[in-house]
Coordinates of C-alpha atoms and ligand atoms in Angstrom, one line a residue:
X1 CA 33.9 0.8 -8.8
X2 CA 36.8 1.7 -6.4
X3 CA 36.4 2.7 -2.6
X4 CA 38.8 4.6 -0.4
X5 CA 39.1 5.9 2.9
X6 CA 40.7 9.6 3.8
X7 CA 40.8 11.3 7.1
X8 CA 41.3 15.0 7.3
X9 CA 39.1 15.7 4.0
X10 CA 38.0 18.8 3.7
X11 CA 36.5 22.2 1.9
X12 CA 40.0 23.5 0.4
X13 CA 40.6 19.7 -1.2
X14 CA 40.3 19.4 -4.6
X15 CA 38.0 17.3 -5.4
X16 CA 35.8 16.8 -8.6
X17 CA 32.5 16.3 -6.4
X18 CA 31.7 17.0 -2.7
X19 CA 28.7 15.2 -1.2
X20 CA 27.7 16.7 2.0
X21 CA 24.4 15.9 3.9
X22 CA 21.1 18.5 4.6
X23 CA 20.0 17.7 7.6
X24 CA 16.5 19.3 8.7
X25 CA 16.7 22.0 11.3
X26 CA 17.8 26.4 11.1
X27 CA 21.6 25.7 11.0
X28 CA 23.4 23.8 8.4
X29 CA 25.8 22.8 11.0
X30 CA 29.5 20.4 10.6
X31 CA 31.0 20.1 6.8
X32 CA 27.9 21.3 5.0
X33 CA 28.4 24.5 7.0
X34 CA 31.7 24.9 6.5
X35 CA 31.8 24.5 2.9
X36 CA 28.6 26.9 2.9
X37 CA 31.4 29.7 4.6
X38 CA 33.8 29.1 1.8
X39 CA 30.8 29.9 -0.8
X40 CA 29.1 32.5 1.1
X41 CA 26.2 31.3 2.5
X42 CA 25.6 29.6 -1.1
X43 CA 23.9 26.5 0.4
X44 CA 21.5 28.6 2.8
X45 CA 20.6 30.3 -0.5
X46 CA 19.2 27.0 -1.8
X47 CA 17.5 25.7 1.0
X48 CA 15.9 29.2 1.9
X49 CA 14.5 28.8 -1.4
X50 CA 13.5 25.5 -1.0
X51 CA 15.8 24.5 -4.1
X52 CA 17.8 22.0 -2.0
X53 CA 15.5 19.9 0.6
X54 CA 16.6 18.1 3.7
X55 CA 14.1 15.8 3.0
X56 CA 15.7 12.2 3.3
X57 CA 16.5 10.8 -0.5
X58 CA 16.1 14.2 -2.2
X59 CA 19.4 15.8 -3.6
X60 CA 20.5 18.8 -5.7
X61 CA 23.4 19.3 -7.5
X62 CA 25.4 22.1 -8.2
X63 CA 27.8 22.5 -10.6
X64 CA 31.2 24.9 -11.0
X65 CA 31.7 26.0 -7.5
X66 CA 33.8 28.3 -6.6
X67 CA 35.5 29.3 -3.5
X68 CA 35.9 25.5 -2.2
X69 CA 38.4 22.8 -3.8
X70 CA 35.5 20.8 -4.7
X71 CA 34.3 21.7 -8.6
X72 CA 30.6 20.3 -7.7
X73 CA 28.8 19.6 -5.1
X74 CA 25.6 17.1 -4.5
X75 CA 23.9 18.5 -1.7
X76 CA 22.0 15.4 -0.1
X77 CA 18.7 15.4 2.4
X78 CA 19.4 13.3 4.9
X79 CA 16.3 13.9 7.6
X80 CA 16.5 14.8 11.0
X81 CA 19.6 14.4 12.2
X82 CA 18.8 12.3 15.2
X83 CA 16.8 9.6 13.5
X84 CA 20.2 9.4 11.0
X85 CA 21.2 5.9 11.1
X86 CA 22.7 3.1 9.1
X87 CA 19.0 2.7 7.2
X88 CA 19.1 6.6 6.5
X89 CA 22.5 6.8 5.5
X90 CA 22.0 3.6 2.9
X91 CA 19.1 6.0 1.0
X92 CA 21.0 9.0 1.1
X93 CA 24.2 7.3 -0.5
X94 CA 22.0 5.4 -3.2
X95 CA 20.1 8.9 -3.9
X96 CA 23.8 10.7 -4.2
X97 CA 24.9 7.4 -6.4
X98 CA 21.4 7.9 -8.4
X99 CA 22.1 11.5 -9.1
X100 CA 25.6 10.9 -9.9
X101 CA 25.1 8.4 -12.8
X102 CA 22.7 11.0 -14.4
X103 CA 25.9 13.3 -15.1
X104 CA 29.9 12.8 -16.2
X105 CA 31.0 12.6 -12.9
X106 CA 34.2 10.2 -12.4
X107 CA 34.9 10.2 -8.7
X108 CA 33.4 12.1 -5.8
X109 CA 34.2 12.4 -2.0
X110 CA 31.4 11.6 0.4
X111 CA 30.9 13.3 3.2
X112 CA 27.1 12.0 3.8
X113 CA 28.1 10.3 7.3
X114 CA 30.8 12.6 9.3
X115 CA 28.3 14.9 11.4
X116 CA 26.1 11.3 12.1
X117 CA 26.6 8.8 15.4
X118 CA 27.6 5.9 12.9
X119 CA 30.6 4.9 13.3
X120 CA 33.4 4.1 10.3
X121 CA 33.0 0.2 10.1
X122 CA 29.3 0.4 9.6
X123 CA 29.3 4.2 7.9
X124 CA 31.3 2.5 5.3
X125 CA 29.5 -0.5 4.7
X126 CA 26.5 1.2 4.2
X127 CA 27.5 4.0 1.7
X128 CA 29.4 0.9 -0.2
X129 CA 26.8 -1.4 -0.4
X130 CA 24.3 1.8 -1.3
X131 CA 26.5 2.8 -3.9
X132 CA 27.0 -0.7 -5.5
X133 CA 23.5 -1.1 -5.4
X134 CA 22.8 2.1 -7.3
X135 CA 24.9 1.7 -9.9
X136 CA 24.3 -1.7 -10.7
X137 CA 23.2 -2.7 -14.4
X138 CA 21.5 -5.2 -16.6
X139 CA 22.3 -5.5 -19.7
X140 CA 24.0 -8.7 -21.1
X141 CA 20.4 -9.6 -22.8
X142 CA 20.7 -5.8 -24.8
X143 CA 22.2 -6.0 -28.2
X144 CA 22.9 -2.0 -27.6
X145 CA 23.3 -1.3 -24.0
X146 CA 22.4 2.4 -22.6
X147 CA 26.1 3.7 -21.5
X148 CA 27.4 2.9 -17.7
X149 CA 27.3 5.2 -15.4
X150 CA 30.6 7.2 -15.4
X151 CA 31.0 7.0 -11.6
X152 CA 34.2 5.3 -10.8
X153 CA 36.0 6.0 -7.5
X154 CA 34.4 6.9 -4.2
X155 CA 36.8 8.2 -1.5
X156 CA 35.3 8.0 2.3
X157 CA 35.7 10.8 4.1
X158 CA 36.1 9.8 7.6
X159 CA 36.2 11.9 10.9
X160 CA 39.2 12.9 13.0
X161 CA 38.4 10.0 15.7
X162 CA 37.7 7.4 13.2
X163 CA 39.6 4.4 12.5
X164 CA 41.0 3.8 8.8
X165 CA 41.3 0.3 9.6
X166 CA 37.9 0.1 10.6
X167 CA 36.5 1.8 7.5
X168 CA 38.3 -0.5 5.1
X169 CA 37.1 -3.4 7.0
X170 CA 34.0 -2.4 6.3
X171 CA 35.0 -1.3 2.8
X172 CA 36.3 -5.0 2.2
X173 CA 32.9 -6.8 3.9
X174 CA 30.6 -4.4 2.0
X175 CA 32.4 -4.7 -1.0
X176 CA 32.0 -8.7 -0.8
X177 CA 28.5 -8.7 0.4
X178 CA 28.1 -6.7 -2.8
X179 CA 29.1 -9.0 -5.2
X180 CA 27.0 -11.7 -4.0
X181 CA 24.3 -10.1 -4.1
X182 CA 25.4 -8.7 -7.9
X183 CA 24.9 -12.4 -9.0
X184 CA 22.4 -13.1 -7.2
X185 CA 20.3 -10.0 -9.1
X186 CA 22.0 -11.1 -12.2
X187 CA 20.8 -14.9 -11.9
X188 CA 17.4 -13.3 -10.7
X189 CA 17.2 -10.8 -13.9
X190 CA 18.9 -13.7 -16.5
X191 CA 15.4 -14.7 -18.7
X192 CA 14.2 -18.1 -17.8
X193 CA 15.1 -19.6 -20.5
X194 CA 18.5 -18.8 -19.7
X195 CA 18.6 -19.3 -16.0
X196 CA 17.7 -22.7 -16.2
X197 CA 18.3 -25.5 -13.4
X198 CA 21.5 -26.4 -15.4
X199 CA 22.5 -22.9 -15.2
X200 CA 21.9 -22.3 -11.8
X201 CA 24.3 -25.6 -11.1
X202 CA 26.6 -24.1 -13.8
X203 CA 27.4 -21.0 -12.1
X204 CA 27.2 -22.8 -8.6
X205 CA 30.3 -25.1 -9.9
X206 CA 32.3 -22.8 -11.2
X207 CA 31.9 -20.7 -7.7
X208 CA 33.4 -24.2 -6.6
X209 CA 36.3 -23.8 -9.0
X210 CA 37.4 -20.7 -7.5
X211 CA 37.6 -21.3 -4.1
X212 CA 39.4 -24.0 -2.8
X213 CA 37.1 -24.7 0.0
X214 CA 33.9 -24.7 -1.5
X215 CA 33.2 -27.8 -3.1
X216 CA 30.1 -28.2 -5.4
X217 CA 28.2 -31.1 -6.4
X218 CA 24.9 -31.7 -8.4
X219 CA 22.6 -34.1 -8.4
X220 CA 20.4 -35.4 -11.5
X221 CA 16.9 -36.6 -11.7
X222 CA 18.0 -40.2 -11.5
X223 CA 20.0 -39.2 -8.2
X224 CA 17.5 -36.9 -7.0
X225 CA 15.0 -40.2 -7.7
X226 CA 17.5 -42.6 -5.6
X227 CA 17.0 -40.2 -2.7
X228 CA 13.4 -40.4 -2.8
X229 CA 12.5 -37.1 -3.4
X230 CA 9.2 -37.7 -4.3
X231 CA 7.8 -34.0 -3.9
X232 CA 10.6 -32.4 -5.5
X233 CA 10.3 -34.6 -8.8
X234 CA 6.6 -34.0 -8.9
X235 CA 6.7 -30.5 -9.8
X236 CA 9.0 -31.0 -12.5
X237 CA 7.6 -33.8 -14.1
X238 CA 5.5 -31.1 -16.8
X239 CA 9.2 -29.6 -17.5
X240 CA 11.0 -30.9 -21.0
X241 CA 14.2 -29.0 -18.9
X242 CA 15.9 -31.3 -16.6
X243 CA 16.2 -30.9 -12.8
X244 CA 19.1 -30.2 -10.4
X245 CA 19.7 -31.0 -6.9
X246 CA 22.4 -28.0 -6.1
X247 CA 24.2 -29.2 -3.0
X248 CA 27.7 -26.4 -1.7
X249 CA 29.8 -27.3 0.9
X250 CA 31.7 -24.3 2.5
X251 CA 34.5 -25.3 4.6
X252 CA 35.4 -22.4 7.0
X253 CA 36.1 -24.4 10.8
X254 CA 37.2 -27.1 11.7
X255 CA 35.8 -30.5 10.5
X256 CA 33.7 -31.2 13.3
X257 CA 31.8 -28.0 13.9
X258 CA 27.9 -28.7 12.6
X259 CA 27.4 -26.6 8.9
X260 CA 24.7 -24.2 9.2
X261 CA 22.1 -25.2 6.3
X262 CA 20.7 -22.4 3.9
X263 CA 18.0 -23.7 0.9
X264 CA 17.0 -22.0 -1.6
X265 CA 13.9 -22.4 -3.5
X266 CA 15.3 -22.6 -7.3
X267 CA 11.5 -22.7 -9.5
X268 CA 13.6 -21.1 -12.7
X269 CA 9.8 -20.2 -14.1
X270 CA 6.7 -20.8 -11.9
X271 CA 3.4 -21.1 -14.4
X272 CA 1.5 -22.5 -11.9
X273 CA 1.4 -25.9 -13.7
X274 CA -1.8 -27.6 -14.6
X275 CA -3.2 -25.4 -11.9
X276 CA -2.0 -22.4 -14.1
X277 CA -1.6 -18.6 -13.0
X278 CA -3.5 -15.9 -15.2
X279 CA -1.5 -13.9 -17.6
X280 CA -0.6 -10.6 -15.8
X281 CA 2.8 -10.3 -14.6
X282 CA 3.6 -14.1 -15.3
X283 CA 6.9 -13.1 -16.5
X284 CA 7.6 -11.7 -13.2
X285 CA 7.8 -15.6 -12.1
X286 CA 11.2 -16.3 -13.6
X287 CA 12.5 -14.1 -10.0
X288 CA 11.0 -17.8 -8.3
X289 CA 14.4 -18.8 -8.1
X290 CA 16.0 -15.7 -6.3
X291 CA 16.0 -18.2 -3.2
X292 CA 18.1 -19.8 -4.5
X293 CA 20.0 -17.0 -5.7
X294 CA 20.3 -15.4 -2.3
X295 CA 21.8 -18.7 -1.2
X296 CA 24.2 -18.9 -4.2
X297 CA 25.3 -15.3 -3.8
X298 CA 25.5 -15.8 -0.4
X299 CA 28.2 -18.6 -0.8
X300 CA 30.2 -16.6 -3.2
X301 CA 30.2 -13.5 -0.4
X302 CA 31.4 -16.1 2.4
X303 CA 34.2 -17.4 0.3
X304 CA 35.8 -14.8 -0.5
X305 CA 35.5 -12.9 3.0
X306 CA 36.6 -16.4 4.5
X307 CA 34.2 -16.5 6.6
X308 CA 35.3 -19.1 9.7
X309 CA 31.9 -21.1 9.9
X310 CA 30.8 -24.5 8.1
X311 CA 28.1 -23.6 5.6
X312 CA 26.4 -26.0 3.1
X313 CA 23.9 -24.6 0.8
X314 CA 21.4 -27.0 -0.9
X315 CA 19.0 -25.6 -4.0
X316 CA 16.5 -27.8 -5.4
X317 CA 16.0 -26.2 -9.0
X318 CA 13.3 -27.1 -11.5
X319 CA 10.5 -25.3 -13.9
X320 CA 6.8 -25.7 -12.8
X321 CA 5.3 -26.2 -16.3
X322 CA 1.6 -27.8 -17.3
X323 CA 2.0 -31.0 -19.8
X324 CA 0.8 -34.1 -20.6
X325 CA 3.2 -35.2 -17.9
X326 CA 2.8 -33.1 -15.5
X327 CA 1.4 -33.5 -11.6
X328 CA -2.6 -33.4 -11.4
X329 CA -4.8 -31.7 -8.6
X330 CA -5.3 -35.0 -6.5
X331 CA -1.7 -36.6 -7.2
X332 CA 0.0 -37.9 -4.0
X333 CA 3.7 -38.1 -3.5
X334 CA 5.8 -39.6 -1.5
X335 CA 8.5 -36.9 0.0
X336 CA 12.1 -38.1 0.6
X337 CA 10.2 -37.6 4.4
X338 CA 8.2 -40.6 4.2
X339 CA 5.1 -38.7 4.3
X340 CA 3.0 -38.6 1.6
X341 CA 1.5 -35.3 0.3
X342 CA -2.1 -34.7 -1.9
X343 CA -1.3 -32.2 -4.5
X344 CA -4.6 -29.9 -4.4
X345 CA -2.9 -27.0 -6.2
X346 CA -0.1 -27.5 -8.3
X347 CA 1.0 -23.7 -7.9
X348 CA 2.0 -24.5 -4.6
X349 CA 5.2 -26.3 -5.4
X350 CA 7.6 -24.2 -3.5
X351 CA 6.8 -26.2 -0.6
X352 CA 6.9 -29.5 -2.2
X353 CA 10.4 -28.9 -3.5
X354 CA 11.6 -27.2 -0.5
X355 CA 10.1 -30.5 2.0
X356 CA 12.9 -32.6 0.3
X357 CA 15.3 -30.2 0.1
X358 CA 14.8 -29.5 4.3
X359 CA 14.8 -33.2 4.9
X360 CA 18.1 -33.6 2.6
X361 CA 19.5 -31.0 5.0
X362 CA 18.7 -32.4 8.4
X363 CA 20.1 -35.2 7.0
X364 CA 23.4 -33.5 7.4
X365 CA 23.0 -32.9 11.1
X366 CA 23.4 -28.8 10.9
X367 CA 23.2 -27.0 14.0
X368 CA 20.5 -24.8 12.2
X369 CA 18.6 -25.1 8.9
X370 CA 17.3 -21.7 7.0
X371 CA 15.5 -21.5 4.1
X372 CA 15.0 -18.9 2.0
X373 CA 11.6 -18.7 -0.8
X374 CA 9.7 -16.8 -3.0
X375 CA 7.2 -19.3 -1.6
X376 CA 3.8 -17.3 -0.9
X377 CA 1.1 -14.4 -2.5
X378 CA -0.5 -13.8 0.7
X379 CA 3.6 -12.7 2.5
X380 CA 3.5 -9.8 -0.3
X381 CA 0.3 -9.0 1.1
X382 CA 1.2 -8.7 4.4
X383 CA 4.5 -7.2 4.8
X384 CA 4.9 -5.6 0.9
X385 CA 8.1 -4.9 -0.3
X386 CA 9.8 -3.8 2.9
X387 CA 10.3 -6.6 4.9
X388 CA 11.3 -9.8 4.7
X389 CA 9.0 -12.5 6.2
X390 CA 10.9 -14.2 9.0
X391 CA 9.2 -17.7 10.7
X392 CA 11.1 -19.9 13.2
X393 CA 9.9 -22.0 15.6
X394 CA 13.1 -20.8 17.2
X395 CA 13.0 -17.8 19.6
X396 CA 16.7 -17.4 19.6
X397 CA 17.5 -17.9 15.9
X398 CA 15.0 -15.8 14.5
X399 CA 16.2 -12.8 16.7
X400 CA 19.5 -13.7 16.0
X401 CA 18.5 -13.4 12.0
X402 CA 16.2 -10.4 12.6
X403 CA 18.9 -8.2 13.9
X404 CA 21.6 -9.0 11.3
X405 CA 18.5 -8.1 9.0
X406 CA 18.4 -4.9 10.9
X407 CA 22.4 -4.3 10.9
X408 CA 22.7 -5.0 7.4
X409 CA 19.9 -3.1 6.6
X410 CA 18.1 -6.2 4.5
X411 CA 15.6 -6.6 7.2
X412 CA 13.0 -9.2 8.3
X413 CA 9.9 -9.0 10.1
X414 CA 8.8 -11.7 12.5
X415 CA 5.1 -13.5 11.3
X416 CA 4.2 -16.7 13.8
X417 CA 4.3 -20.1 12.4
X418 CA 2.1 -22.8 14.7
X419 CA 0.1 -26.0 15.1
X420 CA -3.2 -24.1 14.4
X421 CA -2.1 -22.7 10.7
X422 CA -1.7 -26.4 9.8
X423 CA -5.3 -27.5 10.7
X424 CA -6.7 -26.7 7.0
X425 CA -4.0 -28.9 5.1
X426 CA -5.6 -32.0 6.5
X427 CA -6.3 -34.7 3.8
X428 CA -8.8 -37.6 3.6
X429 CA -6.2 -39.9 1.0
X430 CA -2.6 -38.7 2.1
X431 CA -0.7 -37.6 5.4
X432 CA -1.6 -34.2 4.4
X433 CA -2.4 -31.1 1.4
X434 CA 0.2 -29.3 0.0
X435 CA -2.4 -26.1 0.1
X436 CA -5.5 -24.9 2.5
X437 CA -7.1 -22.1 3.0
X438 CA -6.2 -18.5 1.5
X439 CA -6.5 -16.6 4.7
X440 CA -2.9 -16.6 6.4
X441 CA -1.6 -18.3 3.6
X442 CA 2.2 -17.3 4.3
X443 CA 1.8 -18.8 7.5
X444 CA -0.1 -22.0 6.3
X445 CA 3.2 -22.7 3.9
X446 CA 5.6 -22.0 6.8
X447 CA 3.5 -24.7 8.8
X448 CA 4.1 -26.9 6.1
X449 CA 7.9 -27.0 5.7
X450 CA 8.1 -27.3 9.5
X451 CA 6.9 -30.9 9.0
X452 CA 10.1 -31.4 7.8
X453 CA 12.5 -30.2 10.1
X454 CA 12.6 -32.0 13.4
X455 CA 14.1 -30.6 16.3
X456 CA 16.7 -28.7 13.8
X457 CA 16.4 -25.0 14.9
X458 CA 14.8 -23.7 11.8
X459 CA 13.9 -20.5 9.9
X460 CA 12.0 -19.7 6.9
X461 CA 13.0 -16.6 5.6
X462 CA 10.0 -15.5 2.5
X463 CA 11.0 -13.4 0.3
X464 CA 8.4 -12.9 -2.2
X465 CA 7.9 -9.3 -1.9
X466 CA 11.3 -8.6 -1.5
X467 CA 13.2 -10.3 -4.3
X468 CA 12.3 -7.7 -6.8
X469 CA 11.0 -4.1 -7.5
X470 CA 8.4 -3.9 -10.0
X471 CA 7.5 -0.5 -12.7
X472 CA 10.1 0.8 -14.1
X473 CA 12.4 -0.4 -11.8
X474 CA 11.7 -4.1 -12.0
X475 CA 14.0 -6.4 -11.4
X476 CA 15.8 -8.7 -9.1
X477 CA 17.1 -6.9 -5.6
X478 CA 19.7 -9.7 -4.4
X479 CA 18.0 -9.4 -1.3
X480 CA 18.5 -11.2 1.6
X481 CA 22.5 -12.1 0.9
X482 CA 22.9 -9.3 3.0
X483 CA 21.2 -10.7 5.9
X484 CA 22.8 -14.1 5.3
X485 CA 26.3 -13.1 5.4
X486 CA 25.8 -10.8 8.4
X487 CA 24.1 -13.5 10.3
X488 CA 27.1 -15.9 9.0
X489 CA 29.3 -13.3 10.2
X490 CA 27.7 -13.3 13.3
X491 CA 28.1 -17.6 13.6
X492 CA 31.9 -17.7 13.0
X493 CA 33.4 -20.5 15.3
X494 CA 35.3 -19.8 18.0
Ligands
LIG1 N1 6.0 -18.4 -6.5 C1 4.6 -18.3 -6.0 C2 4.5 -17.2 -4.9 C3 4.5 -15.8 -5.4 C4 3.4 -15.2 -5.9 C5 5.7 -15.0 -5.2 C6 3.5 -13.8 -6.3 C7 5.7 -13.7 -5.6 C8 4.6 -13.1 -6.2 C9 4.2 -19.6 -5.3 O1 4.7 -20.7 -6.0 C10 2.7 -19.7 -5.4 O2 2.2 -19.7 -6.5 N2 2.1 -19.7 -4.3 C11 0.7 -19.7 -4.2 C12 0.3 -20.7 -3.1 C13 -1.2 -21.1 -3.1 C14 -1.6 -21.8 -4.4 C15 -1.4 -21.9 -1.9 C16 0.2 -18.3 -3.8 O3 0.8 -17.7 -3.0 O4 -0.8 -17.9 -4.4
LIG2 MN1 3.5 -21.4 -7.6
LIG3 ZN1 6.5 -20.5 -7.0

């Protein structure tokens, strides 16, 4: 897919498609009005009819125009026009890209963002990252696959007052951003036994390989043994697939500015182990690694924006299988930690893998450590598939994170993480449970992992109603990369 940028665009251009914004209100008003004067009140036709709605996400498209340079045009609701922002213009876009793919169209001009307050850099990145995300397909695992949509070219149109520069910044960012979170959807949407731990590492070193300053290593069991990550190697113990200790070093500052620490919880197929989920949807847990796709995809978007801050990016990767071998309802552990965890539930083994991971990272001395985890039931509960579950025991990092979630349109919604959510992991035979009581469950886990992290600003970002859509839709969203990179963005040394 290719992106450009044009000022001046217009009705008399010739164009193959023209997408122009319905906003609610009597008067069509800016480009949509004045390509409505070149086909005679055309457009009022439609939405006087109610053929064409203004209704945000809803489009129409009409086909062999005449009196205008533009041989179609997508007519796309976009709302009211002063609640039109970055979030508004990222569904009109992927509605517009969504139509598109349904026809032969090649290349289209946008006009979804001139008559809005957004200005180029961020107009752009949103109708790019919209666009990417519409037209992206699975289908490696087809033997036939359905045809691509024919969509190739998108030109930008931008306003009289608008920077070029600007808008192919935000081309460039958007465009980056995007193909993270392409692999991260396509690691997410790989079947599990495909995306395996030694996959996950595979595609982690080859990142490594092309870009000189990110350098990869992987740890094996026996390493991952020496370290004494007792928690982690208890949920793999079931598993005949080996585990991987992913660790990605991203070197954008100078030497001696702190990284800041992402992990990513990599289960590449969650069956509960001997504490085993039912049947329904099971196959939906080969998405428990898109933590640690976020954080892969993340790295690959930083390194090839350049982005000037010190990253390292550890993913603990294993299967949680039952077996002969495998962890038992009353096992303790010893975590790399020190303390010792009971085992009451052997579906809770984001946390246990994520502990070692967290104390691996402080380890590193980071100025902040953020993890990032399909890690509980009860956050789809809570916040659906909308937002993000953000927990930090951090004011200013998790409003730092929560508004590059809102900027970048991958947002996160604060849920409190304290003392008191602790209180029913307490243990008579280890330091504590790795599971307690069902009611605030999400917050329970994010007490959990906070054992583990010091003084270390920390965040736990759970994603485990956001990773991936279900129905016909289903599969892996790539979300939060977008949030991670803005917030990287946001971090670059001085
Ligand atoms: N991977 C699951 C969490 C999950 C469930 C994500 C459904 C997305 C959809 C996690 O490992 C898990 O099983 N968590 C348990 C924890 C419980 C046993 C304390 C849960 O949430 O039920
Ligand atoms: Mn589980
Ligand atoms: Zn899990």
């Amino acid at each position: 897919m290719q992106f450009s940028v044009k000022s001046g665009a217009g009705v008399s251009d010739k164009i193959e498609c023209a997408i122009l914004p319905l906003f609610d209100g009597r008067s069509l008003g800016g480009i949509t009005a004045a390509f409505d004067r070149s086909l005679k009140g055309g457009i009022r036709k439609l939405t006087r009819s109610r053929d064409a709605s203004a209704k945000l996400g809803q489009s129409v498209l009409i086909r062999d125009v005449r009196g205008t340079g533009a041989g179609s045009i997508l007519l796309v609701g976009c709302g009211p026009k002063q609640s039109f922002g970055a979030a508004e213009l990222v569904k009109a876009a992927a509605a517009a890209a969504d139509a598109l793919a349904k026809t032969g169209i090649r290349s289209a001009t946008s006009f979804l963002a001139v008559d809005s307050a957004i200005d180029a850099f961020a107009a752009a990145r949103a109708i790019v990252q919209a666009t990417r995300f519409a037209l992206y397909r699975f289908t490696e695992q087809k033997s036939r696959a359905d045809p691509k949509p024919k969509l190739g070219r998108l030109t930008l149109a931008l306003r009289d007052k608008d920077s070029p520069e600007d808008a192919r910044r935000g081309v460039q960012v958007a465009g980056a951003i995007a193909n993270g979170v392409d692999l991260a959807r396509d690691l997410g949407n790989r079947s599990p036994n495909v995306c395996t731990p030694s996959h996950l590492a595979d595609v982690a070193r080859r990142l490594g390989r092309e870009h000189a300053n990110l350098s990869v290593k992987v740890l094996s069991e026996a390493q991952i043994e020496k370290l004494g990550m007792g928690a982690f190697l208890s949920v793999t113990t079931g598993a005949e697939e080996p585990a991987r200790l992913i660790v990605m070093q991203y070197k954008g500052a100078a030497a001696d500015v702190p990284p800041i620490a992402l992990c990513g919880k990599g289960i590449t197929f969650d069956t509960g182990g001997i504490s085993l989920k039912p049947p329904p949807k099971m196959d939906e847990m080969k998405f428990d690694m898109c933590g640690a796709a976020a954080v892969i995809g993340t790295m690959a978007s930083i390194a090839e924006l350049g982005v000037k801050t010190n990253v390292v990016a550890i993913v603990p990767a294993c299967e949680n299988m039952p077996g002969s071998r495998a962890t038992r309802p009353g096992d303790i552990v010893r975590s790399m930690s020190g303390q010792t965890i009971e085992i009451l539930n052997t579906d809770a083994e984001g946390r246990l893998i994520l502990c070692d991971a967290l104390t691996y990272a402080r380890e590193l001395e980071p100025s902040c450590i953020i993890d990032v985890a399909t890690l509980t039931g009860a956050c789809v509960i809570a916040l659906g598939g909308v937002y993000t579950g953000l927990f930090s025991t951090d004011e200013a990092l998790a409003s730092s994170l929560r508004a590059a979630g809102q900027r970048a349109v991958d947002e996160a919604w604060p849920l409190p993480v304290r003392e008191e959510y602790g209180e029913s992991l307490r243990s008579n035979f280890a330091d504590f449970a790795n599971s307690g009581s069902r009611e605030g469950g999400a917050s329970i886990a994010a007490q959990f992992l906070s054992r583990f992290v010091g003084d270390v600003p920390w965040a736990h970002l759970d994603i485990a109603g956001v990773a991936w859509l279900q129905g016909t839709a289903k599969g892996a969203t790539g979300r939060p990369v977008g949030l991670l990179v803005e917030f990287l963005l946001d971090h670059e040394a001085p």
